[in-house]
PDB file of C-alpha atoms in Angstrom:
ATOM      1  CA  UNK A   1     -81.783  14.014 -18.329  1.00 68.00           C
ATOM      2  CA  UNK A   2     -82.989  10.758 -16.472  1.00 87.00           C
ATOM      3  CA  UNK A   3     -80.754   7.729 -16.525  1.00 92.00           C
ATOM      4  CA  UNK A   4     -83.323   6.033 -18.845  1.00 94.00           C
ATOM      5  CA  UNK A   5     -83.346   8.647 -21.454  1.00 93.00           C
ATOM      6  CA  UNK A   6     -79.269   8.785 -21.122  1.00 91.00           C
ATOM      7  CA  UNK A   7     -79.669   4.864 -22.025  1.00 96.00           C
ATOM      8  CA  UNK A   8     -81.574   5.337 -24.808  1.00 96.00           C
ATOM      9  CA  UNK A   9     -80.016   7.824 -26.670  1.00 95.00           C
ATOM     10  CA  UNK A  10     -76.719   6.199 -26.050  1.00 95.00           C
ATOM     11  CA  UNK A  11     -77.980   2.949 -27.379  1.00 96.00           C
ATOM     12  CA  UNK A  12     -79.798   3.510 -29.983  1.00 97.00           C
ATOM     13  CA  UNK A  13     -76.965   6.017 -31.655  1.00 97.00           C
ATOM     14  CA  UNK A  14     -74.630   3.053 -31.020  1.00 96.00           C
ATOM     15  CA  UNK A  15     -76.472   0.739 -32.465  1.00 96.00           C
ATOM     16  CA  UNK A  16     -77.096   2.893 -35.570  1.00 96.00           C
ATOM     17  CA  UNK A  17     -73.629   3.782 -35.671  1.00 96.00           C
ATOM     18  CA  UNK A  18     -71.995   0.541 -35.138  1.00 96.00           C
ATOM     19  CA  UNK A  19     -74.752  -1.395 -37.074  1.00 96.00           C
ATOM     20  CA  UNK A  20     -72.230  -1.884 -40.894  1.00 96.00           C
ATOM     21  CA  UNK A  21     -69.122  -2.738 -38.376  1.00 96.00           C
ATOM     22  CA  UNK A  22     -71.054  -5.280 -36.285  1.00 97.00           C
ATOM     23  CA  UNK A  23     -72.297  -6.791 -39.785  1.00 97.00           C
ATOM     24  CA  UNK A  24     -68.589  -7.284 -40.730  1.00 97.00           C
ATOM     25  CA  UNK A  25     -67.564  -8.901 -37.498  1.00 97.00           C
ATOM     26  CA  UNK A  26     -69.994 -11.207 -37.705  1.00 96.00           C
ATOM     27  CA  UNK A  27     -69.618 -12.118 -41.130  1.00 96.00           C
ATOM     28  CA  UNK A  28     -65.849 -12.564 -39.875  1.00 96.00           C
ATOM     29  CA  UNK A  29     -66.556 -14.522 -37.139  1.00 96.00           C
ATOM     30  CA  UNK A  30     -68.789 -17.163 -39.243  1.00 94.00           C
ATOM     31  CA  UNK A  31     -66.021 -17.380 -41.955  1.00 94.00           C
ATOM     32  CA  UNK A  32     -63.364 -18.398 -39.090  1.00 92.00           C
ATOM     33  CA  UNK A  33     -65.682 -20.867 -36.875  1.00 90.00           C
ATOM     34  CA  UNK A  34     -68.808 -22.691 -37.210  1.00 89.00           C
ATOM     35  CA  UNK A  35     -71.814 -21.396 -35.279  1.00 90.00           C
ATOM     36  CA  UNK A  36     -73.803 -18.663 -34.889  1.00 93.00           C
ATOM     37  CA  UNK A  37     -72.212 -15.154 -34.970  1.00 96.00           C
ATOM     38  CA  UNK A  38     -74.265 -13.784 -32.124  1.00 95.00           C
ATOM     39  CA  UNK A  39     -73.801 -15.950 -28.832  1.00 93.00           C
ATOM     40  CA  UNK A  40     -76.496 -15.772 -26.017  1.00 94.00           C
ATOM     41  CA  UNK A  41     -76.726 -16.294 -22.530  1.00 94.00           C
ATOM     42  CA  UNK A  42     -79.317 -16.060 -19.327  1.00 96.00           C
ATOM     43  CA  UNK A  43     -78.071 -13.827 -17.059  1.00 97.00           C
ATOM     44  CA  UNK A  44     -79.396 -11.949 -13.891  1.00 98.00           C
ATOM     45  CA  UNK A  45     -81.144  -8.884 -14.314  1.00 97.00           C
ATOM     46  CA  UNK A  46     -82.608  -6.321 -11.733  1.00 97.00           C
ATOM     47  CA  UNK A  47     -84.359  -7.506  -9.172  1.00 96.00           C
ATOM     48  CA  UNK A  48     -83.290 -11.161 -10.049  1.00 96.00           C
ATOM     49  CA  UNK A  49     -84.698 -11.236 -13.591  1.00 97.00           C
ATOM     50  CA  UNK A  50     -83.732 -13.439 -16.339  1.00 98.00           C
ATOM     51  CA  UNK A  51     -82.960 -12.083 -19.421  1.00 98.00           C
ATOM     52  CA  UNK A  52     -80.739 -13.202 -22.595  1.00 98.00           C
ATOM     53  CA  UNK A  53     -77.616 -11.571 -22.757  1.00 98.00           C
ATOM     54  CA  UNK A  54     -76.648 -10.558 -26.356  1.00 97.00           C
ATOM     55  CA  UNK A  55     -72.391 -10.763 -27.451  1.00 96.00           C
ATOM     56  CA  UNK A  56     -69.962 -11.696 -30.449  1.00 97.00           C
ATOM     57  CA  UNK A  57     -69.216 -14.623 -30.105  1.00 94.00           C
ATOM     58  CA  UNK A  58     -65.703 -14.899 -29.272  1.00 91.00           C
ATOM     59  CA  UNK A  59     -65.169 -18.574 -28.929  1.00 86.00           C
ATOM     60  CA  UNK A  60     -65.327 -21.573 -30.494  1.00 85.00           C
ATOM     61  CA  UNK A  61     -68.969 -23.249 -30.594  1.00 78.00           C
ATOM     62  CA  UNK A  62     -69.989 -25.018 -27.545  1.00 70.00           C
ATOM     63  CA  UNK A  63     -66.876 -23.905 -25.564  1.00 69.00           C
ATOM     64  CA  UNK A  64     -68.477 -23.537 -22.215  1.00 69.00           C
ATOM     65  CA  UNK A  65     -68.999 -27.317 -22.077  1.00 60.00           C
ATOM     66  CA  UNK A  66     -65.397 -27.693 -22.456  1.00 60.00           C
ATOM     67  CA  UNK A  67     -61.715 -27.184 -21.101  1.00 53.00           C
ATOM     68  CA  UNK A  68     -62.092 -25.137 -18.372  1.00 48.00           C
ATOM     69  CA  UNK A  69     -65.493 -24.204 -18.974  1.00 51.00           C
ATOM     70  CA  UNK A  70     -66.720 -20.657 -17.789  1.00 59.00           C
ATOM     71  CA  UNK A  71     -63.229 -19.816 -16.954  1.00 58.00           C
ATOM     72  CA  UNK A  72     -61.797 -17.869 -19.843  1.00 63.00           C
ATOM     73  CA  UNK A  73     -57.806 -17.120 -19.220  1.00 63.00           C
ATOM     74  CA  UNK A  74     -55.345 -14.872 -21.545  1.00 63.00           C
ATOM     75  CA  UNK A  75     -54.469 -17.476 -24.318  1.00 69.00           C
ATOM     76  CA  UNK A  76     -57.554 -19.945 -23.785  1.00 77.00           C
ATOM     77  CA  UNK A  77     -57.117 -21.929 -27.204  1.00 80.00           C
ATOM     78  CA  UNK A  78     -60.771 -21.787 -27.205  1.00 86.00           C
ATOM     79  CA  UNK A  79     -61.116 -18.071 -28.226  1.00 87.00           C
ATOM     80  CA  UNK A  80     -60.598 -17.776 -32.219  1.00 91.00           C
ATOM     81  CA  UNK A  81     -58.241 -15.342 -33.538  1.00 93.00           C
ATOM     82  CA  UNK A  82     -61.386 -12.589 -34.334  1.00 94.00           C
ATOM     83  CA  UNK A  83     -62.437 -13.785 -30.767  1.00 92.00           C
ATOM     84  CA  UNK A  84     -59.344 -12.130 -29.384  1.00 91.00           C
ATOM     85  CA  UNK A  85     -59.430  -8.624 -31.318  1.00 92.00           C
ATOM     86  CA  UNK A  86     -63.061  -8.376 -29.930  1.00 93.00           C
ATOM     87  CA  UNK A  87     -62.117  -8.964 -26.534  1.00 90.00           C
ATOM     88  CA  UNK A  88     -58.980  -6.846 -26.694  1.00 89.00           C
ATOM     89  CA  UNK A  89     -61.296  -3.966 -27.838  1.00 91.00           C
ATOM     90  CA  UNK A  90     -64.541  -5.081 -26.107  1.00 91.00           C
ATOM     91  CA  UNK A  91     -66.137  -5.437 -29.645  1.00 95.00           C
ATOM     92  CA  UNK A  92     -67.363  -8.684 -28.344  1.00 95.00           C
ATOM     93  CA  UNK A  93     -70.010  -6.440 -26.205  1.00 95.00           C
ATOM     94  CA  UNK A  94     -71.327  -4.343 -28.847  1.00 97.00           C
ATOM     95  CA  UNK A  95     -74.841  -6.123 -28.752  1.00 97.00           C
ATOM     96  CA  UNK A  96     -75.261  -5.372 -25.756  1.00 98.00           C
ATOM     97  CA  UNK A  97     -76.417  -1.824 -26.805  1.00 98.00           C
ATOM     98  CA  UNK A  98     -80.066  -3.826 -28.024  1.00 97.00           C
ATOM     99  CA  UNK A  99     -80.048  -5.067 -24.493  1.00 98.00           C
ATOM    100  CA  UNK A 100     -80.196  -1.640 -22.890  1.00 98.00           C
ATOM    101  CA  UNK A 101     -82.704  -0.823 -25.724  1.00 97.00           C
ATOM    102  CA  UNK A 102     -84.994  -3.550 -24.836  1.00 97.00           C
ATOM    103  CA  UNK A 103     -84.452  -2.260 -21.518  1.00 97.00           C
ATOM    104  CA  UNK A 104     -82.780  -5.130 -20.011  1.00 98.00           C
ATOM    105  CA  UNK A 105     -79.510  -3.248 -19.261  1.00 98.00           C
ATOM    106  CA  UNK A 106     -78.555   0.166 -18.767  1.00 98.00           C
ATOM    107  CA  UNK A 107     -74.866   1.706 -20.258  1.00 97.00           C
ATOM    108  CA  UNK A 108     -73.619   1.928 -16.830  1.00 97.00           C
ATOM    109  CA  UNK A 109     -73.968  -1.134 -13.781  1.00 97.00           C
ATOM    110  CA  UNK A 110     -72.669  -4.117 -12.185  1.00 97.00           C
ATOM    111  CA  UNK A 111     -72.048  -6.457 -15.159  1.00 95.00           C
ATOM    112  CA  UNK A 112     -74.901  -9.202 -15.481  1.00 96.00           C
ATOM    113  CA  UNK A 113     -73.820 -12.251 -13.746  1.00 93.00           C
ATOM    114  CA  UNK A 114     -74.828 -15.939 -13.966  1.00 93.00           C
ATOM    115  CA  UNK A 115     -77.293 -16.910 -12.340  1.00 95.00           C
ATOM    116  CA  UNK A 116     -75.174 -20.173 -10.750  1.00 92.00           C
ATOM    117  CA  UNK A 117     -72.929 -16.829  -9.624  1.00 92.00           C
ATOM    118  CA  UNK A 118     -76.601 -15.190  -7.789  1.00 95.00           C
ATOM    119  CA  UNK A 119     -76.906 -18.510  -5.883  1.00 95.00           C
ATOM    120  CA  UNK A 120     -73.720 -17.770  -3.642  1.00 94.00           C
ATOM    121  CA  UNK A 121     -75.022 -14.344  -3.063  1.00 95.00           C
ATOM    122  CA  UNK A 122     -75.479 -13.368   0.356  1.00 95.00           C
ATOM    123  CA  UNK A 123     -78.334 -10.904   1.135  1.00 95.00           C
ATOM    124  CA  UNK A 124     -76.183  -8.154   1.218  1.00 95.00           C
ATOM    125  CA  UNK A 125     -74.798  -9.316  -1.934  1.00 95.00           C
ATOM    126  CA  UNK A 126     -78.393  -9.321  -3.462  1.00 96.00           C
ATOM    127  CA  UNK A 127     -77.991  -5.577  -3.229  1.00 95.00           C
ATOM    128  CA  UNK A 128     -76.319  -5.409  -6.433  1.00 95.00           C
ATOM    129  CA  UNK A 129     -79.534  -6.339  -8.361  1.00 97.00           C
ATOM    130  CA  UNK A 130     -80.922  -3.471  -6.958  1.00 97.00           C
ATOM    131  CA  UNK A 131     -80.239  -1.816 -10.082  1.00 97.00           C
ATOM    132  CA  UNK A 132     -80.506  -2.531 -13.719  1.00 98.00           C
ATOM    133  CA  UNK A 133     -77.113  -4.349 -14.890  1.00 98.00           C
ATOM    134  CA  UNK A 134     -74.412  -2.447 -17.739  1.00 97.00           C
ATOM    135  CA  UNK A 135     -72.222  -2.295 -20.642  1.00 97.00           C
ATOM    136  CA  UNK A 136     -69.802  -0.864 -18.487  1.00 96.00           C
ATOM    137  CA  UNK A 137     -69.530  -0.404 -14.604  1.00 95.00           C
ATOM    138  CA  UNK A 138     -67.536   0.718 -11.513  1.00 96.00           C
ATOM    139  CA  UNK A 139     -65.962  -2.312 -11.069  1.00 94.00           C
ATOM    140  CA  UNK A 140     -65.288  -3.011 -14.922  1.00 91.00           C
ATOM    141  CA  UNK A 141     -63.247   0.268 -14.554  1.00 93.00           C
ATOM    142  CA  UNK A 142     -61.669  -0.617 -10.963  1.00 91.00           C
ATOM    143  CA  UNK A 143     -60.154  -3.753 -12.682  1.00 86.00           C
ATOM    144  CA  UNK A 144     -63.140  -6.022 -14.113  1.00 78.00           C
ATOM    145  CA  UNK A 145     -61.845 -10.192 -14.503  1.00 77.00           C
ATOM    146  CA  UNK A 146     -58.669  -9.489 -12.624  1.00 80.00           C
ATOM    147  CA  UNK A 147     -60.219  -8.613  -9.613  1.00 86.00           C
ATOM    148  CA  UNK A 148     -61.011 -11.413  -7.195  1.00 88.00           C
ATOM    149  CA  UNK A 149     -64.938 -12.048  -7.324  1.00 87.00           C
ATOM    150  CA  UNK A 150     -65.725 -10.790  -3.750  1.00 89.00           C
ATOM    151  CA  UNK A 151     -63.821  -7.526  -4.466  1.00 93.00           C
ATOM    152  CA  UNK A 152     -65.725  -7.097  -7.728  1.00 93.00           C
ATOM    153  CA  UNK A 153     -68.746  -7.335  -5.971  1.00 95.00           C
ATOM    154  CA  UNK A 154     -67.982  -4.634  -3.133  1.00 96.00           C
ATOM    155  CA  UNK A 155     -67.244  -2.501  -5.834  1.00 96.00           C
ATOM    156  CA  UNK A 156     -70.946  -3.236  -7.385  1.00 96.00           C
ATOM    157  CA  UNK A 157     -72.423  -2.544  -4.050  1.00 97.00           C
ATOM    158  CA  UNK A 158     -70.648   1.030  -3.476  1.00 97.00           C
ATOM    159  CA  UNK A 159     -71.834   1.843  -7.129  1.00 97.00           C
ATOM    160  CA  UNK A 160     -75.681   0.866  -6.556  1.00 97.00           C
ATOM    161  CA  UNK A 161     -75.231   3.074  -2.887  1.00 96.00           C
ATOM    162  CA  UNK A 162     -73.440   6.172  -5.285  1.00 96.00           C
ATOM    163  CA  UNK A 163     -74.753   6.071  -8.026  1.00 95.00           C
ATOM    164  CA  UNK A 164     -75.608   9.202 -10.011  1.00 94.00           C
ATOM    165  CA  UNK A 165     -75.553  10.754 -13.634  1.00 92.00           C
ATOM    166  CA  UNK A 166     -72.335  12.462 -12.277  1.00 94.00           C
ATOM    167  CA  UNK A 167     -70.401   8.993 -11.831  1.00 96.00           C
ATOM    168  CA  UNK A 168     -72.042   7.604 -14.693  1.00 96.00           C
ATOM    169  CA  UNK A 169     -70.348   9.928 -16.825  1.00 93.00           C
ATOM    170  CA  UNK A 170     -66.849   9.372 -14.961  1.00 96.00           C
ATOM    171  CA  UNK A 171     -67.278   5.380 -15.566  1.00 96.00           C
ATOM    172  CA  UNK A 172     -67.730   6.062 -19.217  1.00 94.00           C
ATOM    173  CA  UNK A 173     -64.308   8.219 -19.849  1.00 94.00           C
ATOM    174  CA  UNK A 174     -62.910   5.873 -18.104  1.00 93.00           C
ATOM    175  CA  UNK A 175     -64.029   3.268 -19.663  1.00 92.00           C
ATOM    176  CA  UNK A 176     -62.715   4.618 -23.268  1.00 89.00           C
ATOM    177  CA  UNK A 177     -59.253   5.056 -21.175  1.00 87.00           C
ATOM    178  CA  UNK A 178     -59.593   0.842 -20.253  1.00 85.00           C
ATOM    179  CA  UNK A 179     -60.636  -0.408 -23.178  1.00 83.00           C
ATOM    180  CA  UNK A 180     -57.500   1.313 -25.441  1.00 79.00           C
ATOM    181  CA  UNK A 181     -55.367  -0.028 -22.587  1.00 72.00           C
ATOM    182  CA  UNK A 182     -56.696  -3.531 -22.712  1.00 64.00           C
ATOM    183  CA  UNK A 183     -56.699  -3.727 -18.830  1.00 62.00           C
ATOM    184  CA  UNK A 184     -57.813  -6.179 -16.732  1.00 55.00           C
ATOM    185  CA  UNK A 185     -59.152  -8.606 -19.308  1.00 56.00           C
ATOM    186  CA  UNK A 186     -58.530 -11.684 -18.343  1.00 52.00           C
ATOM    187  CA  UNK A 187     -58.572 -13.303 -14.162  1.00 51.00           C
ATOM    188  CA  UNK A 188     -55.153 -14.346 -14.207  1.00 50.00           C
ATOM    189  CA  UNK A 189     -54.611 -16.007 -10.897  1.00 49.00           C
ATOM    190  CA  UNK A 190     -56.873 -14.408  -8.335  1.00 51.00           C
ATOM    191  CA  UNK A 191     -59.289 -12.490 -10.225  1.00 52.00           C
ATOM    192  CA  UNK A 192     -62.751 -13.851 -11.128  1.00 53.00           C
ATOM    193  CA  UNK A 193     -65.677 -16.124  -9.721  1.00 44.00           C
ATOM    194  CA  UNK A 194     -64.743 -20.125  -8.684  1.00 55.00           C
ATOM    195  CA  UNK A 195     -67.686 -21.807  -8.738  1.00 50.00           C
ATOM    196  CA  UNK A 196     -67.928 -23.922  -5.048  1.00 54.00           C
TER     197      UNK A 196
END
């Protein structure tokens, strides 16, 4: 089975499946905090593509224009209390599945960065765009936000030189093992990008 058709069948289950639940979240969200259930965002695809992102929104409305902005730490007073079950349990990423649907993303690849983030790129940074970005990657299971940017990246980079059905498969156990752990959520104090 090509990666594609792996994509597909993953995403289109999920978003069958998950459909009724992702309904009640976002009914739960709106009754909590004004604004729009579903929060979007332009992100970097493959090849340096723009594309919206699509999440639960997990914070209050407008919250990247202010307090610390893009910076999201563990008890940010911006995230609502249904914000922070959805990021404990990575609910918050459940739309993502009609992103690898649309073709946009794929289940497994570097997370889809900013595109403020692609601007600091070196060239041999660029190399993570080399493939389409995921759900779920080797660096979201090497640590994700608490890694410090530059290391998350690396770990990108070995994926899109490795990468295979094979290690697909192993990022997505592991995956399930992260998200019931809850590890690696937040950047705590050297993890994540710093804007320059």
């Amino acid at each position: 089975m090509s990666k594609r058709a792996l994509d597909v069948v993953i995403s289109l289950v999920g978003s069958v499946v998950t459909a009724p639940f992702v309904a009640l979240l976002a009914v739960a969200i709106r009754l909590e905090s004004r604004g729009h259930p579903v929060y979007t965002q332009a992100r970097v695809g493959k090849d340096g593509e723009l594309f919206s992102i699509y999440k639960l929104r997990t914070m209050v409305r407008g919250a990247e224009f202010t307090g610390a902005g893009l910076a999201i730490q563990e008890g940010d007073d911006r995230i609502t209390r249904v914000g922070a079950f959805l990021r404990r349990y990575s609910l918050d990423e459940l739309p993502n599945l009609y992103n690898v649907l649309l073709g946009q993303m794929s289940i497994v690849g570097p997370r889809p960065t900013l595109q403020a983030q692609v601007e600091q790129y070196t060239d041999r940074q660029r190399g993570r765009l080399a493939v389409k970005p995921g759900i779920t990657g080797w660096a979201q299971v090497n640590g994700r936000a608490s890694l410090p940017w530059s290391e998350r990246i690396e770990l990108d980079l070995w994926y899109t030189e490795h990468r295979s059905l094979w290690l697909d498969l192993k990022i997505l156990v592991r995956t399930a093992r992260m998200v019931l752990s809850g590890q690696g959520l937040y950047k705590g104090e050297t993890g994540g990008w710093n804007p320059t």
